[in-house]
CSV table of C-alpha atoms and ligand atoms in Angstrom, one decimal:
chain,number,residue,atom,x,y,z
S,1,UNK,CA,-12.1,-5.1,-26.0
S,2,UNK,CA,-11.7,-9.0,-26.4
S,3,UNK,CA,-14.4,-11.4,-25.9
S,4,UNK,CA,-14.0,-12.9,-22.7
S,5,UNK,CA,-13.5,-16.6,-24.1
S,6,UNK,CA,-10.5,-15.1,-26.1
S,7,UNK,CA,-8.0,-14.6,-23.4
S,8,UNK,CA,-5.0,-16.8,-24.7
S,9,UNK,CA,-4.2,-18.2,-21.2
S,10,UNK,CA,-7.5,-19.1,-19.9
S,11,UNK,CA,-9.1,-22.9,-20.4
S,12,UNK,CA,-5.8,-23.8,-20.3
S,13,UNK,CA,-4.4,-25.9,-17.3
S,14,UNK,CA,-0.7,-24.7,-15.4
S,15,UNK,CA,-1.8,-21.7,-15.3
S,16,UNK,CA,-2.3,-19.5,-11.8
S,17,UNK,CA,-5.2,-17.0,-12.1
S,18,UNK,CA,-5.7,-13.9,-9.2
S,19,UNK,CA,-9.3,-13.8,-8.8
S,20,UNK,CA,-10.1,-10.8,-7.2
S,21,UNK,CA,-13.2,-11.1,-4.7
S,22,UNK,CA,-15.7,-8.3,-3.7
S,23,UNK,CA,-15.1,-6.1,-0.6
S,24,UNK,CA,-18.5,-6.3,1.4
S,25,UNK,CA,-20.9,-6.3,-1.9
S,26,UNK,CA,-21.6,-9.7,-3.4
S,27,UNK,CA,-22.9,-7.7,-6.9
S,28,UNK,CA,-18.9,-6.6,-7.5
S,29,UNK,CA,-18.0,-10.3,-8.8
S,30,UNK,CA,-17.1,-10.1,-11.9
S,31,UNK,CA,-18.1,-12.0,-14.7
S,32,UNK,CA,-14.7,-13.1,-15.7
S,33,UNK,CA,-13.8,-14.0,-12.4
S,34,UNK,CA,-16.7,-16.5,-12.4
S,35,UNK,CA,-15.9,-18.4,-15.6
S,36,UNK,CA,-12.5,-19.0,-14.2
S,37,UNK,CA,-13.3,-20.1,-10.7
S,38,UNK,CA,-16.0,-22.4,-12.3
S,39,UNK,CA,-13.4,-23.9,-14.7
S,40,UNK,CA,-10.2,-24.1,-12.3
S,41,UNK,CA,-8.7,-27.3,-11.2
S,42,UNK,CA,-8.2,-26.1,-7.8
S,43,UNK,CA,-9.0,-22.7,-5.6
S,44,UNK,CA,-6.9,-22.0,-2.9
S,45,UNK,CA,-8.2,-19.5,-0.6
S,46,UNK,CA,-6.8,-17.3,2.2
S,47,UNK,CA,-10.0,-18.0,4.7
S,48,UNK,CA,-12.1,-21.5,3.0
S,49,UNK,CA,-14.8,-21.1,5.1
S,50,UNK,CA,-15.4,-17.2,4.1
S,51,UNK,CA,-14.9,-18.4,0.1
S,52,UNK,CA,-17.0,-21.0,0.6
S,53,UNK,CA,-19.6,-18.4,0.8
S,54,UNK,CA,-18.8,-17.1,-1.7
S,55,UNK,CA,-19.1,-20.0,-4.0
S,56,UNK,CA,-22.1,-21.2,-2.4
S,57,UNK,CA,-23.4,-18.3,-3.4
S,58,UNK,CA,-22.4,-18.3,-6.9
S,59,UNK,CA,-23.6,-22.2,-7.1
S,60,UNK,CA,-20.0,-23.8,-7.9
S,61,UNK,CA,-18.7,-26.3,-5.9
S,62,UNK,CA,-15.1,-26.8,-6.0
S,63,UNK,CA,-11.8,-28.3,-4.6
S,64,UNK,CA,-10.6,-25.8,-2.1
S,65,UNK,CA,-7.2,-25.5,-0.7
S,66,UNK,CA,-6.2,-23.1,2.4
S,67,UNK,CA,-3.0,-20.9,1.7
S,68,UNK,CA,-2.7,-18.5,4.3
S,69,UNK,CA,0.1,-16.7,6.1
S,70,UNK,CA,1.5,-19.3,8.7
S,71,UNK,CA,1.3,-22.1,5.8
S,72,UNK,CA,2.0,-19.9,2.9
S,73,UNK,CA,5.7,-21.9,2.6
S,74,UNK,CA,4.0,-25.7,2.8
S,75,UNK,CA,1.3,-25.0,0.9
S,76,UNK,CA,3.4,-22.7,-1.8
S,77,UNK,CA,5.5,-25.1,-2.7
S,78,UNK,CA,2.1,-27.6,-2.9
S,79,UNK,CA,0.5,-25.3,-5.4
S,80,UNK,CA,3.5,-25.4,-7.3
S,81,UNK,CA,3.6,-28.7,-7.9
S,82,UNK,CA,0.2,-29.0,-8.8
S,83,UNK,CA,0.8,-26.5,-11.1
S,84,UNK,CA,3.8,-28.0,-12.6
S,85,UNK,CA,1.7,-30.9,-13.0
S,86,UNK,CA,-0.9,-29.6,-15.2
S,87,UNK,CA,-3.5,-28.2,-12.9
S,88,UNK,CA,-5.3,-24.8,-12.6
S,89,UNK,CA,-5.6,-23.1,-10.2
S,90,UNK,CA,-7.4,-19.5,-8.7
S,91,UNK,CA,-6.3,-18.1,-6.0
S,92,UNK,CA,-8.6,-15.6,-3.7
S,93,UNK,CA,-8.2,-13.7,-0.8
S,94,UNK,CA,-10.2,-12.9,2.2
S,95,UNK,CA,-11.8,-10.1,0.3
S,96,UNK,CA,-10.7,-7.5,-2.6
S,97,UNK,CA,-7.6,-8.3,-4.8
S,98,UNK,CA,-4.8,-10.8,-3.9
S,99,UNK,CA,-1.3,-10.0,-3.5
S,100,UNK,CA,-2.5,-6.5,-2.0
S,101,UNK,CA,-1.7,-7.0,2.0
S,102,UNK,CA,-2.0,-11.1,1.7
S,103,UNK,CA,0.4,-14.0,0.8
S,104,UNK,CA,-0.6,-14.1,-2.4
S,105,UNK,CA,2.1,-11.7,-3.5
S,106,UNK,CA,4.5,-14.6,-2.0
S,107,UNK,CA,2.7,-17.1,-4.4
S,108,UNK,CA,3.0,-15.1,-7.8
S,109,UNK,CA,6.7,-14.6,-6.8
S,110,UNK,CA,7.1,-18.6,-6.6
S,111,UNK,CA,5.0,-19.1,-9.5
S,112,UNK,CA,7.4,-16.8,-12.1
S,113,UNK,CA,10.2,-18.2,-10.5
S,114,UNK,CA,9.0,-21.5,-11.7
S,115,UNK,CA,8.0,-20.4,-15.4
S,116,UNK,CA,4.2,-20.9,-14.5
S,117,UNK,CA,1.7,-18.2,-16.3
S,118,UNK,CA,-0.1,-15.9,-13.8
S,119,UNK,CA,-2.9,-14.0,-14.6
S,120,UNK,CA,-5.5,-12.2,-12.9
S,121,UNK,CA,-9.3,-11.8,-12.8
S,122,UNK,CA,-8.8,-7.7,-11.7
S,123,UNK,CA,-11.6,-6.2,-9.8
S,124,UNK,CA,-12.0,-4.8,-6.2
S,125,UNK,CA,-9.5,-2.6,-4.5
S,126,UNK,CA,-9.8,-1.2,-0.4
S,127,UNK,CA,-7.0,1.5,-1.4
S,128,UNK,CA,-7.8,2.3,-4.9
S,129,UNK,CA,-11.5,3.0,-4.1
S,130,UNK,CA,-10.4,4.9,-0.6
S,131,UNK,CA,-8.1,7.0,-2.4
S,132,UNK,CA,-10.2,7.7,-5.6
S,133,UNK,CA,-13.4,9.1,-3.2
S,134,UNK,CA,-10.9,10.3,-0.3
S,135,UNK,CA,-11.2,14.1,-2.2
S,136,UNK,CA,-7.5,14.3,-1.1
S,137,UNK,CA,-4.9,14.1,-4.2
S,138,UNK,CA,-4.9,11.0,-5.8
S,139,UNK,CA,-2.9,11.7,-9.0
S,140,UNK,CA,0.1,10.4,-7.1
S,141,UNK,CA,-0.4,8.4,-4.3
S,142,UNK,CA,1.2,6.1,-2.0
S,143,UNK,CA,0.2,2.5,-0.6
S,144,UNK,CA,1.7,1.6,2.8
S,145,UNK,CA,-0.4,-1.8,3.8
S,146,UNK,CA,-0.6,-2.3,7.1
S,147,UNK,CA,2.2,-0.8,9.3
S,148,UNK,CA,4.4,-2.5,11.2
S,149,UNK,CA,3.2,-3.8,14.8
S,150,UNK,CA,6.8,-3.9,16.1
S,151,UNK,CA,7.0,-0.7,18.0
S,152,UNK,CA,11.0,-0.2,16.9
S,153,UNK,CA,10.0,-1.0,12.8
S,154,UNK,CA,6.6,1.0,13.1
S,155,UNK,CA,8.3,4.3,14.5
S,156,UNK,CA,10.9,4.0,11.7
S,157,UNK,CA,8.3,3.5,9.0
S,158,UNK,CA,6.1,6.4,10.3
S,159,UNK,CA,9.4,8.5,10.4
S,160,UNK,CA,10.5,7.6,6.7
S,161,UNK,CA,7.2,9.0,5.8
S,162,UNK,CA,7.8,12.4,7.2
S,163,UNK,CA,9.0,13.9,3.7
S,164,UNK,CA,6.4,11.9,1.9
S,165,UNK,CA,4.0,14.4,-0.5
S,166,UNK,CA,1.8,11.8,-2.1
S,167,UNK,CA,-1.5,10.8,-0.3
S,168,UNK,CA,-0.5,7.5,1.9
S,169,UNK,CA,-2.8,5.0,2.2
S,170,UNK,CA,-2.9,2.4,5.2
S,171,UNK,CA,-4.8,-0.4,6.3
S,172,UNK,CA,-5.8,-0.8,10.0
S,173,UNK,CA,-8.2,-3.1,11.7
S,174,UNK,CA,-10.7,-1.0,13.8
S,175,UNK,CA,-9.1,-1.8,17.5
S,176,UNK,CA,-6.2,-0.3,16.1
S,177,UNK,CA,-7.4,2.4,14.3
S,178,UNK,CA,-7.1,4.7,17.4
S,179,UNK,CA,-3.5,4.0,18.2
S,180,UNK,CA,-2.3,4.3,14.7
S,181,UNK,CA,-3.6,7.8,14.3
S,182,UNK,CA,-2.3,8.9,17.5
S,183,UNK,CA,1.0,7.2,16.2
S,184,UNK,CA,1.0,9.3,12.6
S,185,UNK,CA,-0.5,12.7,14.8
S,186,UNK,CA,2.8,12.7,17.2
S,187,UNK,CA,5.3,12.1,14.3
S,188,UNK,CA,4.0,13.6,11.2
S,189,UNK,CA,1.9,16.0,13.1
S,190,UNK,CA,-1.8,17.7,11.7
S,191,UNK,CA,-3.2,17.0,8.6
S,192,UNK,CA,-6.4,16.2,6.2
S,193,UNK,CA,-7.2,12.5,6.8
S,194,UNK,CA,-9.7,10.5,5.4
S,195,UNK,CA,-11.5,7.4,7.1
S,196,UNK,CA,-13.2,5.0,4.4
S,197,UNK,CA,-15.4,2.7,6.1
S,198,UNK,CA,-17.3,-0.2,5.1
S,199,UNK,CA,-16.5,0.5,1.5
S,200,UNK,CA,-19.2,-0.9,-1.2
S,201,UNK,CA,-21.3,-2.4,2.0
S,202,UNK,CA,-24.5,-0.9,3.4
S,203,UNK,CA,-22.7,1.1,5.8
S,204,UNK,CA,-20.2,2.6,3.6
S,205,UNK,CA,-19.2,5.9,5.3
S,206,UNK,CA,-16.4,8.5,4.2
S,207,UNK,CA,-15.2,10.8,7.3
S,208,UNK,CA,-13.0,12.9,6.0
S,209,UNK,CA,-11.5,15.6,8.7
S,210,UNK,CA,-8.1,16.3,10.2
S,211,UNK,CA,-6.0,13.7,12.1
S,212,UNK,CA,-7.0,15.6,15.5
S,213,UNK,CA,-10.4,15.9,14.6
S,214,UNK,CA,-10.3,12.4,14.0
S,215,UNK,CA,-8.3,11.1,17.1
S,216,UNK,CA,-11.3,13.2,18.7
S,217,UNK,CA,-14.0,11.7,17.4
S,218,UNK,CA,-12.6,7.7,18.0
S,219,UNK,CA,-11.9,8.7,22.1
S,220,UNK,CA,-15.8,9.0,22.3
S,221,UNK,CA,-16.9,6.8,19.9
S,222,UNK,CA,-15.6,2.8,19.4
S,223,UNK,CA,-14.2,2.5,15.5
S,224,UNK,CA,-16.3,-0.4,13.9
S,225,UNK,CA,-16.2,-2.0,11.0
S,226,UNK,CA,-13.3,-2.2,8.5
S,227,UNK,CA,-11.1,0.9,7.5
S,228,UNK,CA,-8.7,2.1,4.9
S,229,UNK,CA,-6.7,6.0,5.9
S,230,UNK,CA,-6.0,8.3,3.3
S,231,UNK,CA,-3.3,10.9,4.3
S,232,UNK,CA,-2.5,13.9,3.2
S,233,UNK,CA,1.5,14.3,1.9
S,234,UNK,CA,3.5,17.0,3.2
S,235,UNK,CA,2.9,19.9,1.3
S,236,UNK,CA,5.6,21.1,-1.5
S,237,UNK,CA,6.2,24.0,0.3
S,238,UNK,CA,7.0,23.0,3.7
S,239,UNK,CA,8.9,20.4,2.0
S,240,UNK,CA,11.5,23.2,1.0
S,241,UNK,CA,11.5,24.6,4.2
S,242,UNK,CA,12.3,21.5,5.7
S,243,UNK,CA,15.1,20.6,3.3
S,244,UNK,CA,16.7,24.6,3.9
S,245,UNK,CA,16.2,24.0,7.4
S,246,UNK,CA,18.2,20.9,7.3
S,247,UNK,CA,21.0,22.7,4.7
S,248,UNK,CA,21.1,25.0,7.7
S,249,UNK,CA,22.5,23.1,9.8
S,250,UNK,CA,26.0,22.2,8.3
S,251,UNK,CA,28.4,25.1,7.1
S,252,UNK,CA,28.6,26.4,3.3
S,253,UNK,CA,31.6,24.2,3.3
S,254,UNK,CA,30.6,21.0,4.5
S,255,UNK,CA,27.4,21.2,2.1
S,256,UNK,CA,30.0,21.7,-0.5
S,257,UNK,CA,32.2,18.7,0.4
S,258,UNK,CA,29.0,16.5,0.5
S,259,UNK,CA,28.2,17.2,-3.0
S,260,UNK,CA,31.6,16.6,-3.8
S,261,UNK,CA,32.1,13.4,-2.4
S,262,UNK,CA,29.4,11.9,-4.3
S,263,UNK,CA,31.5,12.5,-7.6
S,264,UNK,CA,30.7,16.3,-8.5
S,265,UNK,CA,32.6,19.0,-10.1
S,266,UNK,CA,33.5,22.3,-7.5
S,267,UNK,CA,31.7,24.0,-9.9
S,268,UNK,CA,28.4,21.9,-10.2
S,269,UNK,CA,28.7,21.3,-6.3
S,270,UNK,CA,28.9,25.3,-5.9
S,271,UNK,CA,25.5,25.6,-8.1
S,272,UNK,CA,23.3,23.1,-6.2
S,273,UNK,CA,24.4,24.7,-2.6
S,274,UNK,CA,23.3,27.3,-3.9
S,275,UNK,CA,20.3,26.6,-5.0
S,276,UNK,CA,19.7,24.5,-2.1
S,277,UNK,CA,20.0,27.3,0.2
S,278,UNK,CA,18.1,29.7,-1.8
S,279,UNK,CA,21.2,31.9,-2.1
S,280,UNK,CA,23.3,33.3,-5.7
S,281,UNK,CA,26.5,31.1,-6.9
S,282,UNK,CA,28.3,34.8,-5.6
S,283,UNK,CA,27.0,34.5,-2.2
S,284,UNK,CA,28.3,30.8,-1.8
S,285,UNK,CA,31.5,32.1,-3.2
S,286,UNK,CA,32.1,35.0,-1.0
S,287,UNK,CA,30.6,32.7,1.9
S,288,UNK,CA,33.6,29.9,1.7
S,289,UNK,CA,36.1,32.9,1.2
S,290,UNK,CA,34.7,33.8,4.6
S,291,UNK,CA,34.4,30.5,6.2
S,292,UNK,CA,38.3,29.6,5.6
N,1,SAM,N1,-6.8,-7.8,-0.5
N,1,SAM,C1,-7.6,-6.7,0.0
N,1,SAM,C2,-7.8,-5.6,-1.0
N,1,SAM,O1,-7.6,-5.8,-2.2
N,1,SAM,O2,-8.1,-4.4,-0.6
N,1,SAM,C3,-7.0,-6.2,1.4
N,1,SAM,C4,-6.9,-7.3,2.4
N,1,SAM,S1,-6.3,-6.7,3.9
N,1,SAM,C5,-5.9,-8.3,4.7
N,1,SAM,C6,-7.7,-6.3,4.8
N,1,SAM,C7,-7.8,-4.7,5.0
N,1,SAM,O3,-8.3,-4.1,3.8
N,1,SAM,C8,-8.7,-4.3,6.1
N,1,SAM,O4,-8.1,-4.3,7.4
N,1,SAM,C9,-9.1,-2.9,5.7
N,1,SAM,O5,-8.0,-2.0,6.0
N,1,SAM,C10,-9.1,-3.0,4.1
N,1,SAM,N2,-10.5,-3.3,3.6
N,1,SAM,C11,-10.9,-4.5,3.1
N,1,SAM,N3,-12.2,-4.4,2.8
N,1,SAM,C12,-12.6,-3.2,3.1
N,1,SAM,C13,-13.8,-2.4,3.1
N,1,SAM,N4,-14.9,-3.0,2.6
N,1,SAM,N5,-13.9,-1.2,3.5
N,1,SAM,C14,-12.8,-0.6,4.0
N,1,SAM,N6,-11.6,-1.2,4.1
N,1,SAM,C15,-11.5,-2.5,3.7
């Protein structure tokens, strides 16, 4: 552990620091995250009016500049310069961690780019804490953001999940919430969900069901409040099936050709259909004899 004053990149200026915010609670602030947003230049702020709150609340008055999604590319290359120039700066988000679902991803992306130092004050997560308490699997997991609201993009992303095993996690406002379960139901069919709601605030609520059980429940009740979905991956198993099912489909030979067309041996080719289809290197063998 180091001292907090010890951080070689902080009290200097050029520097861009990621000052993660709470989620709902006020008491998740952290104490490095204060320091720097009391000794910054600059903060620039997805939403000014909700991080002036925040540092109302926390008693420090400072310069704030908006940077948001429709002036991300203005007001990018404005931080930049300030940066360039000598200034600090910390940049916050509506709520929780920057770069995670906001522009500020866009911003660390110009800042390297530009040889500028980022660091980050790390603290509150919507997905990590979701997917920690979800009591689905969260050694490997999977972090999908928001999906997309074209209907054409949004069906292709649901469908490249369809193989996924790791637990995904999505964002979704709550008059949304409805349509985007329906959405995952119909294409990646039942399975354990869980709702976080109002994480770390004083309605925090964890509703953790199936994804019928849970289209159910939001046709009598309006969803309120904000959300983060845990989903459970497709199971290993089924995975397999899924993967014979599809081997099935082609002949022994074609399967064969596939394999070596991407640069195998006959003989390696000849051991993976086999194991593909769950059948001995002999029963390929005798298969292609058949097939010809
Ligand atoms: N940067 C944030 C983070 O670190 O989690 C996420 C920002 S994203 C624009 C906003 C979405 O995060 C919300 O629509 C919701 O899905 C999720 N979220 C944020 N705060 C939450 C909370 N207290 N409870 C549940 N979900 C939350």
């Amino acid at each position: 552990m180091e001292p907090m004053e010890l951080n070689s990149t902080e009290g200097k200026s050029g520097v861009l620091y990621l000052v993660a915010t709470p989620i709902g609670n006020l008491g998740d602030i952290t104490l490095r995250a204060l320091k720097i947003l009391e000794e910054v230049d600059v903060v620039a702020a997805e939403d000014t009016r909700q991080t002036l709150k925040l540092l109302n609340h926390f008693e420090l008055k400072k310069t704030l500049v908006s940077y948001y999604e429709h002036n991300k590319v203005e007001k990018g290359n404005y931080l930049i310069r300030q940066l360039m120039e000598g200034k600090s700066i910390a940049l916050v988000s509506d709520a929780g961690t920057p770069g995670i679902s906001d522009p500020g991803e866009d911003l660390v992306k110009l800042a390297i780019e530009n040889g500028i130092t980022v660091t980050m004050a790390p603290g509150a997560v919507a997905a990590v804490m979701g997917v920690v308490l979800s009591g689905l699997p969260a050694g490997r997991f999977v972090f999908e953001g928001f999906l997309p609201m074209n209907k054409r993009a949004r069906r292709e992303r649901i469908e490249s999940l369809k193989k996924e095993t790791r637990t995904m996690i999505f964002y979704e406002a709550p008059h949304k919430l409805s349509y985007t379960l329906k959405d995952l139901f119909e294409a990646l069919g039942n399975r354990k969900i869980a709702l976080a709601r109002e994480l770390t605030k004083k309605y925090e609520e964890f509703i953790r069901c199936t994804l019928e059980e849970a289209i159910a429940r939001y046709e009598s009740e309006s969803p309120k409040g904000e959300f983060v979905i845990m989903l459970e991956g497709l199971e290993e198993g089924l995975l397999k099936e899924e993967k014979m099912k599809s081997w099935n489909e082609i002949s022994i030979e074609e399967h064969l050709q596939n394999y070596i067309s991407q640069g195998m041996s006959k003989k390696e080719a000849m051991k993976k259909v086999a194991e593909d289809r769950g059948l001995s290197k002999r029963d390929v063998y005798n298969s292609l004899l058949n097939e010809s």
